[in-house]
Amino acid sequence: MKQTSSTGLSSTEEKDFLPLYGTDYIEFYVGNAKQAAHYYITAFGFEGIAYAGPETGMRDRVSYVLRQNNLTFVFTTSLHPGTPIAAHVAKHGDGIRAIALIVDDAADAWRETTRRGAVSDQEPEILSDEDGQLGISGIRLYGDTVHLFVDRKQYSGLFMPGFRKWDPGFAHGSTGLKYVDHCVGNVGWNQMNKWVSFYENVMGFKNILTFDDQDISTEYSALMSKVMSNGNGYVKFPINEPAEGKKKSQVEEYLEFYGGEGVQHVALATDNIIETVRELMHRGIEFLKVPDSYYEGLEERVGKLEEDLQPLKALGILVDRDPEGYLLQIFSKPVEDRPTLFFEIIQRKGAKSFGKGNFKALFEAMEREQALRGNL
Ligand code: FE2
């Protein structure tokens, strides 16, 4: 007999209502998409793929689509003052507007999530051109951020209808970045559990890890974090909220400068973190530095590593181990003048966790930067 819950759905339906197959793309709203695209091509190693703007019939904005392996970033800027994109940039500075997820059916994903309480941002639409049909829809997330649902099984074009091929005529080669490992949101005081419930109830995610203010605190400040994962683990969203400390938490600094809640960092996976980080640094990406003492007795703390210690130390790469293996990670400084969005570069060697053993060293490094800005 079919078990029916209070939502009127059978337990099998509840389990599979939102299959996700990874991150389709991340869209940034920025003040100058032309220059942002140049930076991500030159420094991060993306390739120019597609373009939309007045020449393609898009009157109010310009978008550049960049790709590196399974990573797709879109940079969008408003052509006029007074548009929602211009308002987003005025309020937040450059930042992430949309995290687009790959689904089987965008209309279905929208129906299933909105009936569970999601607020619609974009009603389901089928976009078509000579390369086929693409389904898209969207729901609102924390702050002014949204999740888009994209189904592109019937579409063979470069990105989506409305875009044309774009070759900027220059490229600097890949830095080995492969895909989005996870995407972290910063939310306001006491808002973490609200968004945990959102991911559980609206998206069907599970809370796979919890860090309290004891886990994530330094002498001065603290935060709390819960990691949400979808069923197949392809999509993971940790959610941070500030916690009381002697001084201002890094999450509070973010909220103040971003003008509210938003994406704090995106973790980009690589198969060779030493080569990737060496190349990124060479191209001008700045990373947080932990003290040399971090590397004293590292293998006693985290076990034997396949990598040489010397380049890890020289580059400032951090290591942590969990029961399933280890991971290597490093964090960039914010990539805008506002101390808001930054990137993590991560290489997993079995480990499925997030580097809890590094939190203290890392947050102390962040606080040194925060103090330099006068915001601690
Ligand atoms: Fe992370």
Coordinates of C-alpha atoms and ligand atoms in Angstrom, one line a residue:
M1 CA 0.0 0.0 0.0
K2 CA 1.2 3.5 -0.8
Q3 CA 2.2 5.6 2.2
T4 CA 0.9 9.1 2.1
S5 CA 2.3 11.9 4.1
S6 CA 0.7 15.1 5.2
T7 CA 1.7 16.8 2.0
G8 CA -0.5 14.3 0.1
L9 CA 2.6 12.8 -1.7
S10 CA 3.7 9.2 -1.5
S11 CA 7.1 8.6 0.1
T12 CA 8.6 7.5 -3.2
E13 CA 7.5 10.8 -4.8
E14 CA 8.9 12.7 -1.9
K15 CA 12.3 11.0 -2.4
D16 CA 12.7 11.7 -6.1
F17 CA 10.8 14.9 -6.6
L18 CA 13.9 17.0 -7.6
P19 CA 16.7 15.0 -9.3
L20 CA 19.7 17.3 -9.9
Y21 CA 22.7 16.5 -12.0
G22 CA 25.1 19.3 -11.0
T23 CA 25.6 23.0 -11.6
D24 CA 24.7 24.1 -15.1
Y25 CA 26.2 27.6 -14.8
I26 CA 26.7 30.4 -12.4
E27 CA 25.6 33.9 -13.4
F28 CA 27.3 37.0 -12.0
Y29 CA 25.8 40.5 -12.2
V30 CA 28.7 42.9 -12.6
G31 CA 29.4 46.6 -13.3
N32 CA 31.4 45.9 -16.5
A33 CA 30.9 42.4 -18.0
K34 CA 33.5 43.0 -20.7
Q35 CA 36.3 43.6 -18.2
A36 CA 35.1 40.8 -15.9
A37 CA 35.1 38.4 -18.8
H38 CA 38.7 39.4 -19.6
Y39 CA 39.8 38.8 -16.0
Y40 CA 38.2 35.3 -15.8
I41 CA 39.7 34.4 -19.2
T42 CA 43.2 35.8 -18.4
A43 CA 43.5 34.9 -14.7
F44 CA 41.3 31.9 -14.1
G45 CA 41.8 30.3 -17.5
F46 CA 38.3 30.3 -18.9
E47 CA 37.5 30.4 -22.7
G48 CA 35.0 32.7 -24.3
I49 CA 32.1 30.7 -25.6
A50 CA 28.9 32.8 -26.2
Y51 CA 27.6 36.3 -26.2
A52 CA 24.3 38.1 -26.0
G53 CA 23.6 41.8 -26.3
P54 CA 22.0 44.4 -28.5
E55 CA 23.5 42.6 -31.6
T56 CA 21.6 39.5 -30.7
G57 CA 18.4 41.2 -29.9
M58 CA 19.0 41.6 -26.1
R59 CA 18.3 45.3 -25.6
D60 CA 18.8 45.9 -21.9
R61 CA 21.9 43.9 -21.1
V62 CA 25.1 42.2 -22.3
S63 CA 26.2 38.7 -21.2
Y64 CA 29.4 36.8 -21.8
V65 CA 29.5 33.0 -21.4
L66 CA 32.9 31.5 -20.4
R67 CA 33.7 27.9 -20.0
Q68 CA 36.5 25.7 -18.5
N69 CA 35.9 22.0 -18.5
N70 CA 32.6 21.5 -16.7
L71 CA 32.5 25.1 -15.3
T72 CA 30.3 27.7 -17.0
F73 CA 30.3 31.3 -15.8
V74 CA 28.1 34.0 -17.2
F75 CA 28.9 37.7 -16.7
T76 CA 26.0 40.1 -17.2
T77 CA 25.9 43.8 -17.0
S78 CA 23.0 46.3 -17.5
L79 CA 23.1 48.7 -20.4
H80 CA 21.0 51.3 -18.7
P81 CA 20.5 52.7 -15.2
G82 CA 17.3 51.9 -13.4
T83 CA 17.1 48.2 -14.4
P84 CA 16.9 45.3 -11.9
I85 CA 20.5 44.3 -13.0
A86 CA 21.8 47.8 -12.4
A87 CA 20.0 47.9 -9.0
H88 CA 21.6 44.5 -8.0
V89 CA 25.0 45.9 -8.9
A90 CA 24.4 49.2 -7.1
K91 CA 23.4 47.3 -3.9
H92 CA 25.7 44.3 -3.9
G93 CA 28.6 45.3 -6.1
D94 CA 29.7 42.5 -8.4
G95 CA 28.3 39.2 -7.1
I96 CA 26.5 36.0 -7.9
R97 CA 22.9 36.4 -9.0
A98 CA 22.0 32.8 -10.1
I99 CA 23.1 29.3 -9.4
A100 CA 21.6 27.3 -12.3
L101 CA 21.1 23.6 -11.7
I102 CA 20.7 20.8 -14.3
V103 CA 17.4 19.1 -14.1
D104 CA 15.3 16.7 -16.3
D105 CA 12.4 19.1 -16.7
A106 CA 12.6 22.7 -15.7
A107 CA 8.8 23.1 -15.5
D108 CA 8.5 20.0 -13.3
A109 CA 11.3 21.3 -11.0
W110 CA 9.5 24.7 -10.7
R111 CA 6.1 23.0 -10.0
E112 CA 7.5 20.7 -7.3
T113 CA 9.5 23.4 -5.5
T114 CA 6.9 26.1 -5.7
R115 CA 4.1 23.8 -4.4
R116 CA 6.5 23.1 -1.4
G117 CA 6.8 26.8 -0.7
A118 CA 9.5 28.2 -3.0
V119 CA 8.8 31.7 -4.2
S120 CA 8.9 31.8 -8.0
D121 CA 11.5 34.1 -9.7
Q122 CA 10.9 32.9 -13.3
E123 CA 8.0 30.9 -14.5
P124 CA 8.9 27.9 -16.7
E125 CA 9.7 28.8 -20.3
I126 CA 10.8 26.8 -23.3
L127 CA 13.4 28.8 -25.3
S128 CA 14.0 27.6 -28.9
D129 CA 16.2 28.3 -31.9
E130 CA 17.6 26.2 -34.7
D131 CA 19.7 24.2 -32.2
G132 CA 16.6 22.9 -30.4
Q133 CA 14.7 23.6 -27.2
L134 CA 15.9 24.5 -23.7
G135 CA 13.7 24.6 -20.6
I136 CA 14.3 27.2 -17.8
S137 CA 12.6 28.3 -14.6
G138 CA 13.7 29.9 -11.4
I139 CA 13.0 30.2 -7.7
R140 CA 14.2 32.7 -5.1
L141 CA 16.9 32.0 -2.6
Y142 CA 18.5 34.0 0.2
G143 CA 19.0 37.7 -0.4
D144 CA 18.6 38.6 -4.1
T145 CA 20.1 35.2 -5.2
V146 CA 18.1 32.7 -7.2
H147 CA 18.3 29.1 -8.2
L148 CA 17.5 28.5 -11.9
F149 CA 16.5 25.0 -13.2
V150 CA 17.8 24.2 -16.7
D151 CA 17.0 21.3 -18.9
R152 CA 19.1 21.1 -22.1
K153 CA 18.6 17.5 -23.3
Q154 CA 16.8 18.8 -26.4
Y155 CA 19.3 21.5 -27.0
S156 CA 22.6 21.2 -28.9
G157 CA 23.7 24.9 -29.1
L158 CA 26.6 26.5 -27.3
F159 CA 24.7 27.9 -24.4
M160 CA 21.0 28.9 -24.9
P161 CA 18.8 30.6 -27.4
G162 CA 19.5 34.3 -27.7
F163 CA 23.2 33.8 -27.5
R164 CA 25.7 33.6 -30.4
K165 CA 29.1 32.1 -30.6
W166 CA 31.7 34.4 -29.1
D167 CA 35.5 34.0 -29.7
P168 CA 37.3 36.9 -28.0
G169 CA 40.4 36.1 -30.1
F170 CA 42.6 35.5 -27.1
A171 CA 42.9 32.7 -24.5
H172 CA 45.6 31.8 -21.9
G173 CA 44.9 28.2 -21.5
S174 CA 43.1 26.3 -18.8
T175 CA 44.3 26.4 -15.2
G176 CA 42.9 22.9 -14.6
L177 CA 39.6 24.0 -12.9
K178 CA 37.0 21.3 -13.5
Y179 CA 33.6 21.8 -11.8
V180 CA 31.8 23.4 -8.9
D181 CA 32.4 21.3 -5.8
H182 CA 30.2 23.4 -3.5
C183 CA 28.8 26.9 -3.2
V184 CA 28.5 28.6 0.2
G185 CA 25.9 31.1 1.3
N186 CA 26.2 33.7 4.0
V187 CA 22.8 34.4 5.7
G188 CA 21.8 36.8 8.5
W189 CA 21.7 36.3 12.3
N190 CA 19.5 33.3 13.2
Q191 CA 18.6 32.7 9.5
M192 CA 20.7 29.5 9.0
N193 CA 18.0 27.1 10.1
K194 CA 15.4 28.9 7.9
W195 CA 17.5 28.1 4.9
V196 CA 18.3 24.6 6.1
S197 CA 14.5 24.0 6.2
F198 CA 14.2 25.5 2.8
Y199 CA 16.7 23.1 1.3
E200 CA 15.1 20.2 3.2
N201 CA 11.5 20.9 2.5
V202 CA 11.5 22.8 -0.8
M203 CA 14.4 21.1 -2.5
G204 CA 14.5 17.6 -0.8
F205 CA 18.1 18.1 0.4
K206 CA 19.6 16.6 3.6
N207 CA 21.8 18.2 6.2
I208 CA 25.0 16.2 6.0
L209 CA 27.3 18.2 8.3
T210 CA 26.9 20.7 11.1
F211 CA 29.6 23.0 12.5
D212 CA 28.7 25.1 15.6
D213 CA 30.5 28.1 17.0
Q214 CA 32.8 25.8 19.0
D215 CA 34.1 24.3 15.7
I216 CA 34.4 27.6 13.9
S217 CA 35.8 30.2 16.2
T218 CA 38.9 32.1 16.8
E219 CA 39.9 34.2 19.7
Y220 CA 37.8 37.0 18.2
S221 CA 34.9 35.8 16.2
A222 CA 32.6 32.8 15.3
L223 CA 30.2 31.5 12.8
M224 CA 27.9 28.5 12.5
S225 CA 27.5 26.4 9.3
K226 CA 25.3 23.5 8.0
V227 CA 26.1 21.7 4.8
M228 CA 23.1 20.8 2.7
S229 CA 23.4 18.1 0.0
N230 CA 21.0 16.8 -2.6
G231 CA 20.3 13.0 -2.8
N232 CA 23.1 12.0 -5.2
G233 CA 25.6 14.5 -3.6
Y234 CA 26.2 16.3 -6.9
V235 CA 25.1 19.6 -5.4
K236 CA 26.2 20.8 -2.0
F237 CA 25.3 24.1 -0.4
P238 CA 26.8 25.0 3.0
I239 CA 25.0 27.8 4.8
N240 CA 26.8 30.1 7.2
E241 CA 25.4 32.5 9.8
P242 CA 27.4 34.8 12.2
A243 CA 27.8 33.8 15.8
E244 CA 28.6 36.1 18.8
G245 CA 32.2 36.7 19.5
K246 CA 34.4 39.4 20.9
K247 CA 34.7 41.1 17.6
K248 CA 32.9 41.2 14.2
S249 CA 32.5 37.8 12.5
Q250 CA 33.7 37.5 8.8
V251 CA 30.0 36.7 8.0
E252 CA 28.9 40.1 9.5
E253 CA 31.6 41.9 7.4
Y254 CA 30.3 40.1 4.3
L255 CA 26.6 41.0 5.1
E256 CA 27.5 44.6 5.7
F257 CA 29.5 45.0 2.4
Y258 CA 27.2 42.9 0.2
G259 CA 24.2 44.7 1.5
G260 CA 22.6 41.5 2.7
E261 CA 22.7 37.7 2.2
G262 CA 24.4 36.1 -0.7
V263 CA 27.0 33.7 -2.0
Q264 CA 30.2 33.8 0.0
H265 CA 32.4 31.4 -1.9
V266 CA 32.4 28.9 -4.8
A267 CA 34.7 25.9 -4.5
L268 CA 36.2 24.9 -7.8
A269 CA 37.6 21.4 -8.1
T270 CA 41.0 20.5 -9.7
D271 CA 42.9 17.2 -10.2
N272 CA 46.2 18.9 -9.5
I273 CA 46.0 21.7 -7.0
I274 CA 49.7 22.4 -7.0
E275 CA 49.8 23.1 -10.7
T276 CA 46.5 24.9 -10.7
V277 CA 47.4 27.2 -7.8
R278 CA 50.9 27.9 -9.1
E279 CA 49.3 29.0 -12.4
L280 CA 46.6 31.1 -10.8
M281 CA 49.2 32.9 -8.7
H282 CA 51.4 33.5 -11.7
R283 CA 48.3 35.1 -13.4
G284 CA 47.7 37.4 -10.4
I285 CA 45.1 35.6 -8.3
E286 CA 45.8 36.4 -4.6
F287 CA 45.3 33.8 -1.9
L288 CA 45.1 33.9 1.9
K289 CA 48.3 32.9 3.6
V290 CA 48.5 30.8 6.8
P291 CA 51.7 31.0 8.9
D292 CA 54.6 28.6 8.1
S293 CA 54.0 27.0 11.5
Y294 CA 50.9 25.4 9.9
Y295 CA 53.2 23.0 8.1
E296 CA 55.2 21.9 11.2
G297 CA 54.1 18.4 12.0
L298 CA 51.5 18.4 9.2
E299 CA 51.9 14.7 8.3
E300 CA 51.6 13.8 11.9
R301 CA 48.3 15.6 12.0
V302 CA 46.8 14.5 8.7
G303 CA 48.8 11.4 7.8
K304 CA 51.0 10.6 4.8
L305 CA 50.4 12.6 1.7
E306 CA 51.2 11.8 -1.9
E307 CA 52.3 15.4 -2.5
D308 CA 55.6 16.9 -1.6
L309 CA 55.3 19.1 1.4
Q310 CA 57.6 21.8 0.0
P311 CA 55.3 23.1 -2.8
L312 CA 52.2 22.9 -0.5
K313 CA 54.0 25.1 2.0
A314 CA 55.4 27.4 -0.7
L315 CA 51.9 28.0 -2.2
G316 CA 50.1 27.9 1.2
I317 CA 47.8 24.9 0.3
L318 CA 46.0 23.5 3.3
V319 CA 45.3 19.8 4.0
D320 CA 42.7 18.0 6.0
R321 CA 41.7 14.4 6.5
D322 CA 38.4 12.6 7.2
P323 CA 37.7 8.8 7.5
E324 CA 37.4 8.5 3.7
G325 CA 40.6 10.2 2.7
Y326 CA 42.2 13.7 2.5
L327 CA 41.6 17.0 0.7
L328 CA 43.8 19.9 -0.3
Q329 CA 42.4 23.4 -0.4
I330 CA 43.2 27.0 -0.6
F331 CA 41.1 30.2 -0.5
S332 CA 41.5 33.3 -2.6
K333 CA 41.2 36.8 -1.3
P334 CA 37.9 38.5 -2.3
V335 CA 37.8 39.0 -6.1
E336 CA 36.1 42.4 -5.8
D337 CA 37.1 45.6 -3.9
R338 CA 34.2 44.9 -1.5
P339 CA 35.2 42.1 0.9
T340 CA 32.5 39.7 -0.4
L341 CA 32.8 36.8 -2.9
F342 CA 35.9 34.7 -3.0
F343 CA 36.9 31.3 -4.5
E344 CA 38.2 28.1 -2.9
I345 CA 40.3 25.7 -5.0
I346 CA 39.9 22.1 -3.8
Q347 CA 41.3 18.7 -4.7
R348 CA 39.7 15.8 -3.1
K349 CA 41.6 12.6 -2.5
G350 CA 38.7 10.5 -1.1
A351 CA 37.7 13.0 1.6
K352 CA 34.0 14.1 1.4
S353 CA 34.2 16.8 4.1
F354 CA 35.1 20.5 4.0
G355 CA 38.3 21.0 5.9
K356 CA 37.2 21.4 9.4
G357 CA 40.7 20.9 10.6
N358 CA 41.7 24.1 8.8
F359 CA 38.9 26.3 9.9
K360 CA 40.9 27.9 12.8
A361 CA 44.1 28.6 10.8
L362 CA 42.0 29.8 7.9
F363 CA 39.7 32.1 9.9
E364 CA 42.7 33.6 11.6
A365 CA 44.1 34.4 8.2
M366 CA 40.8 36.0 7.2
E367 CA 40.7 38.0 10.3
R368 CA 44.2 39.4 9.6
E369 CA 42.8 40.7 6.3
Q370 CA 39.6 42.0 8.0
A371 CA 41.8 43.9 10.6
L372 CA 43.8 45.5 7.8
R373 CA 40.5 46.7 6.3
G374 CA 39.5 48.1 9.7
N375 CA 36.5 45.8 9.9
L376 CA 37.3 43.4 12.7
Ligands
FE2_1 FE 34.3 25.7 1.0

